[in-house]
CSV table of C-alpha atoms in Angstrom, one decimal:
chain,number,residue,atom,x,y,z
A,1,PHE,CA,-4.0,8.2,-10.1
A,2,LEU,CA,-5.5,4.8,-11.0
A,3,ALA,CA,-3.5,4.7,-14.2
A,4,MET,CA,-0.4,5.6,-12.2
A,5,MET,CA,-1.1,2.6,-10.0
A,6,TYR,CA,-1.4,0.5,-13.1
A,7,VAL,CA,2.0,1.7,-14.4
A,8,LEU,CA,3.7,1.2,-11.0
A,9,ILE,CA,2.4,-2.3,-10.5
A,10,HIS,CA,2.1,-3.8,-14.0
A,11,GLU,CA,4.6,-1.9,-16.1
A,12,ALA,CA,7.4,-0.4,-14.0
A,13,HIS,CA,7.1,-3.1,-11.2
A,14,ILE,CA,8.0,-0.4,-8.7
A,15,TYR,CA,6.4,-0.7,-5.3
A,16,ASP,CA,7.7,-1.1,-1.7
A,17,ALA,CA,6.9,-4.7,-1.0
A,18,GLU,CA,8.5,-4.6,2.5
A,19,PHE,CA,6.4,-1.6,3.5
A,20,LEU,CA,3.2,-3.3,2.2
A,21,LYS,CA,4.0,-6.5,4.1
A,22,LYS,CA,4.8,-4.9,7.4
A,23,VAL,CA,2.8,-1.7,7.7
A,24,THR,CA,-0.4,-2.3,5.7
A,25,ASN,CA,-3.1,-5.0,5.4
A,26,ALA,CA,-1.9,-5.9,1.9
A,27,PRO,CA,-1.0,-9.4,2.9
A,28,TYR,CA,-4.3,-10.1,4.7
A,29,LEU,CA,-6.0,-13.1,3.1
A,30,VAL,CA,-9.4,-12.6,1.5
A,31,GLY,CA,-11.8,-15.4,0.8
A,32,PRO,CA,-14.1,-16.1,-2.1
A,33,ASP,CA,-16.8,-14.1,-0.4
A,34,ARG,CA,-14.4,-11.0,-0.4
A,35,HIS,CA,-14.3,-11.0,3.4
A,36,LEU,CA,-11.1,-11.4,5.4
A,37,VAL,CA,-10.3,-15.0,6.3
A,38,ARG,CA,-9.9,-15.2,10.1
A,39,ASP,CA,-8.3,-17.6,12.5
A,40,PRO,CA,-11.0,-19.7,14.1
A,41,ALA,CA,-9.4,-19.5,17.5
A,42,THR,CA,-8.7,-15.8,17.8
A,43,GLY,CA,-10.8,-14.2,15.1
A,44,LYS,CA,-7.8,-12.3,13.8
A,45,PRO,CA,-7.2,-11.9,10.1
A,46,LEU,CA,-4.9,-14.5,8.6
A,47,VAL,CA,-1.9,-14.0,6.3
A,48,TRP,CA,0.2,-16.6,4.4
A,49,ASP,CA,3.7,-17.2,5.6
A,50,ALA,CA,5.6,-17.8,2.3
A,51,VAL,CA,8.5,-19.5,4.0
A,52,ASP,CA,6.6,-21.9,6.3
A,53,GLY,CA,3.8,-22.4,3.8
A,54,GLN,CA,0.9,-21.9,6.1
A,55,ALA,CA,-1.6,-19.4,7.2
A,56,LYS,CA,-1.0,-17.5,10.5
A,57,PRO,CA,-2.7,-14.6,12.3
A,58,TYR,CA,-1.3,-11.3,11.0
A,59,ASP,CA,0.5,-10.5,14.3
A,60,ASN,CA,2.1,-14.0,14.8
A,61,THR,CA,5.7,-13.4,15.7
A,62,THR,CA,6.9,-16.5,13.9
A,63,ILE,CA,6.0,-15.2,10.4
A,64,LYS,CA,9.1,-15.3,8.2
A,65,ASP,CA,7.7,-13.7,5.1
A,66,PHE,CA,4.3,-12.3,4.2
A,67,ALA,CA,3.0,-13.5,0.8
A,68,LEU,CA,1.6,-10.6,-1.3
A,69,GLU,CA,0.4,-12.8,-4.2
A,70,GLY,CA,-0.9,-16.3,-4.9
A,71,THR,CA,-3.9,-18.5,-4.0
A,72,TYR,CA,-3.9,-20.6,-0.9
A,73,GLU,CA,-6.2,-23.2,0.6
A,74,VAL,CA,-7.2,-21.8,4.0
A,75,GLU,CA,-10.1,-22.7,6.2
A,76,GLY,CA,-11.7,-24.8,3.5
A,77,GLY,CA,-11.6,-22.2,0.7
A,78,ALA,CA,-9.3,-20.5,-1.8
A,79,ALA,CA,-7.8,-17.3,-0.3
A,80,ARG,CA,-5.7,-14.6,-1.8
A,81,PRO,CA,-3.7,-11.7,-0.3
A,82,ALA,CA,-5.5,-8.4,-0.5
A,83,PHE,CA,-2.6,-7.0,-2.6
A,84,ASP,CA,-3.2,-9.8,-5.2
A,85,LEU,CA,-6.8,-8.7,-5.6
A,86,PHE,CA,-5.8,-5.1,-5.7
A,87,LYS,CA,-3.3,-5.8,-8.4
A,88,GLU,CA,-5.9,-7.6,-10.4
A,89,HIS,CA,-8.4,-4.8,-10.0
A,90,VAL,CA,-6.1,-2.0,-11.2
A,91,ARG,CA,-5.3,-3.9,-14.4
A,92,GLN,CA,-8.3,-2.2,-16.1
A,93,TYR,CA,-7.0,1.3,-15.4
A,94,THR,CA,-4.4,1.7,-18.2
A,95,PRO,CA,-2.9,5.0,-19.3
A,96,GLU,CA,-5.0,4.6,-22.5
A,97,TRP,CA,-8.2,4.5,-20.3
A,98,ALA,CA,-7.1,7.5,-18.3
A,99,ALA,CA,-6.1,9.5,-21.4
A,100,GLY,CA,-9.6,9.3,-22.7
A,101,ILE,CA,-11.0,10.8,-19.6
A,102,THR,CA,-8.3,13.3,-18.6
A,103,THR,CA,-6.9,14.3,-22.0
A,104,ILE,CA,-3.4,13.7,-20.4
A,105,PRO,CA,-1.3,11.9,-23.1
A,106,THR,CA,-0.5,8.3,-22.3
A,107,GLU,CA,3.3,8.9,-22.7
A,108,ARG,CA,3.1,11.7,-20.1
A,109,ILE,CA,1.3,9.5,-17.6
A,110,ARG,CA,3.9,6.8,-18.0
A,111,ARG,CA,6.8,9.2,-17.8
A,112,ILE,CA,5.6,11.0,-14.7
A,113,THR,CA,4.8,7.7,-13.0
A,114,ARG,CA,8.2,6.2,-13.7
A,115,GLU,CA,9.9,9.4,-12.5
A,116,LEU,CA,7.9,9.3,-9.3
A,117,GLY,CA,8.7,5.6,-8.7
A,118,GLU,CA,12.4,6.0,-9.4
A,119,ALA,CA,12.6,9.2,-7.2
A,120,ALA,CA,11.1,7.3,-4.3
A,121,ARG,CA,14.4,5.3,-4.1
A,122,ILE,CA,12.7,2.2,-2.7
A,123,GLY,CA,15.1,0.3,-0.5
A,124,SER,CA,17.2,3.3,0.4
A,125,THR,CA,17.8,4.4,4.0
A,126,ILE,CA,19.0,7.4,5.9
A,127,VAL,CA,20.6,7.8,9.3
A,128,ILE,CA,19.2,10.5,11.6
A,129,GLY,CA,20.4,11.0,15.1
A,130,GLY,CA,22.2,7.7,14.9
A,131,LYS,CA,19.1,5.7,13.9
A,132,GLU,CA,18.5,4.3,10.5
A,133,TYR,CA,15.1,5.0,8.7
A,134,PRO,CA,13.6,4.2,5.3
A,135,TYR,CA,14.3,7.1,3.0
A,136,ARG,CA,11.7,7.9,0.3
A,137,PRO,CA,12.3,11.4,-1.1
A,138,ALA,CA,9.1,11.6,-3.1
A,139,CYS,CA,5.3,11.5,-2.6
A,140,VAL,CA,2.0,12.6,-4.0
A,141,VAL,CA,0.1,15.3,-2.2
A,142,GLY,CA,-2.9,17.4,-3.0
A,143,TYR,CA,-4.5,20.4,-1.3
A,144,ARG,CA,-7.5,22.6,-2.3
A,145,GLY,CA,-7.2,21.8,-6.0
A,146,LEU,CA,-7.8,18.1,-5.2
A,147,ASN,CA,-10.0,17.9,-2.2
A,148,ASN,CA,-12.5,20.7,-2.7
A,149,HIS,CA,-14.8,18.9,-5.1
A,150,THR,CA,-17.9,16.8,-4.6
A,151,ASN,CA,-16.9,13.2,-3.5
A,152,SER,CA,-13.2,14.3,-3.5
A,153,TRP,CA,-12.4,11.8,-0.8
A,154,THR,CA,-12.2,9.2,-3.5
A,155,SER,CA,-9.5,11.2,-5.2
A,156,VAL,CA,-7.6,11.7,-1.9
A,157,MET,CA,-7.9,7.9,-1.2
A,158,ALA,CA,-6.4,7.1,-4.6
A,159,GLN,CA,-3.6,9.6,-4.0
A,160,GLU,CA,-2.8,8.1,-0.6
A,161,THR,CA,-2.8,4.6,-2.2
A,162,ILE,CA,0.1,5.7,-4.4
A,163,ASN,CA,2.0,6.8,-1.4
A,164,LEU,CA,1.3,3.4,0.3
A,165,LEU,CA,2.5,1.6,-2.8
A,166,LEU,CA,5.8,3.5,-2.7
A,167,GLY,CA,6.2,3.4,1.0
A,168,THR,CA,6.4,7.1,1.2
A,169,THR,CA,4.1,7.5,4.2
A,170,ARG,CA,5.5,8.8,7.5
A,171,VAL,CA,9.2,8.4,6.6
A,172,PRO,CA,12.0,10.9,5.9
A,173,GLY,CA,11.6,12.5,2.5
A,174,GLY,CA,8.0,11.3,2.2
A,175,LEU,CA,4.6,12.5,3.3
A,176,GLN,CA,4.7,13.2,7.0
A,177,GLY,CA,1.2,14.4,7.4
A,178,MET,CA,-0.1,16.1,10.6
A,179,ASN,CA,1.1,15.6,14.1
A,180,VAL,CA,4.6,14.5,13.1
A,181,PRO,CA,6.0,14.1,16.6
A,182,GLN,CA,3.3,11.6,17.4
A,183,GLN,CA,3.7,9.7,14.2
A,184,GLY,CA,7.4,9.2,14.1
A,185,LEU,CA,9.8,9.1,11.2
A,186,GLY,CA,9.9,5.4,10.1
A,187,TRP,CA,8.2,2.1,10.3
A,188,PRO,CA,7.6,0.2,12.5
A,189,GLN,CA,6.5,3.3,14.4
A,190,PRO,CA,8.5,4.0,17.6
A,191,THR,CA,5.2,4.8,19.4
A,192,PRO,CA,2.5,2.8,17.6
A,193,LEU,CA,-0.8,4.5,17.0
A,194,PRO,CA,-3.8,2.8,18.7
A,195,ALA,CA,-4.9,-0.2,16.7
A,196,GLY,CA,-8.0,-2.3,16.7
A,197,PRO,CA,-8.2,-6.1,16.8
A,198,ASP,CA,-7.6,-6.3,13.1
A,199,GLY,CA,-4.3,-4.4,13.3
A,200,MET,CA,-5.8,-1.3,11.6
A,201,VAL,CA,-5.3,2.2,13.2
A,202,LEU,CA,-8.4,3.3,15.1
A,203,PRO,CA,-10.0,6.6,14.1
A,204,GLN,CA,-8.6,9.5,16.2
A,205,VAL,CA,-10.8,12.3,17.5
């Protein structure tokens, strides 16, 4: 999974930037201390508006475009979007690295990843019931073979990160998960799930 992320980001350059900007915390600015940079007045995480050239709280309605990469001077320090740090982190997980652990040939890792990325059809839409939704007819999903091992949650998290990169979460054709009626079919969600002050979905009982 880590090598697949490497291929998607660094080789194939296939990822759903709009999904990452509008539905995840990928644009949230992270400071040198690896903590979120927050607005002094509200305490909310900041993002960088690439059009206005300034930091704004993540939910500011005037944001014209969320920056996913770059380094910006914010609150007296150099800050980078979380996606930029993630991109840098996965650079070490090449197909060659993965092949030495998994015995899966590098060319197969690259081929499968590119096929997945292309099948996701990033940017495509579909009309259902007169409403247009993102259409991502591909996803990665694992069941007992993946999640019944010690510390398997790390594998599941990696799997889900691929779905987030491709924007295949809770959209037609992608991974719907559980409780589909409550989660909706596209982003932004027609009925948003409860979120905390940082904009992240709160754990549901």
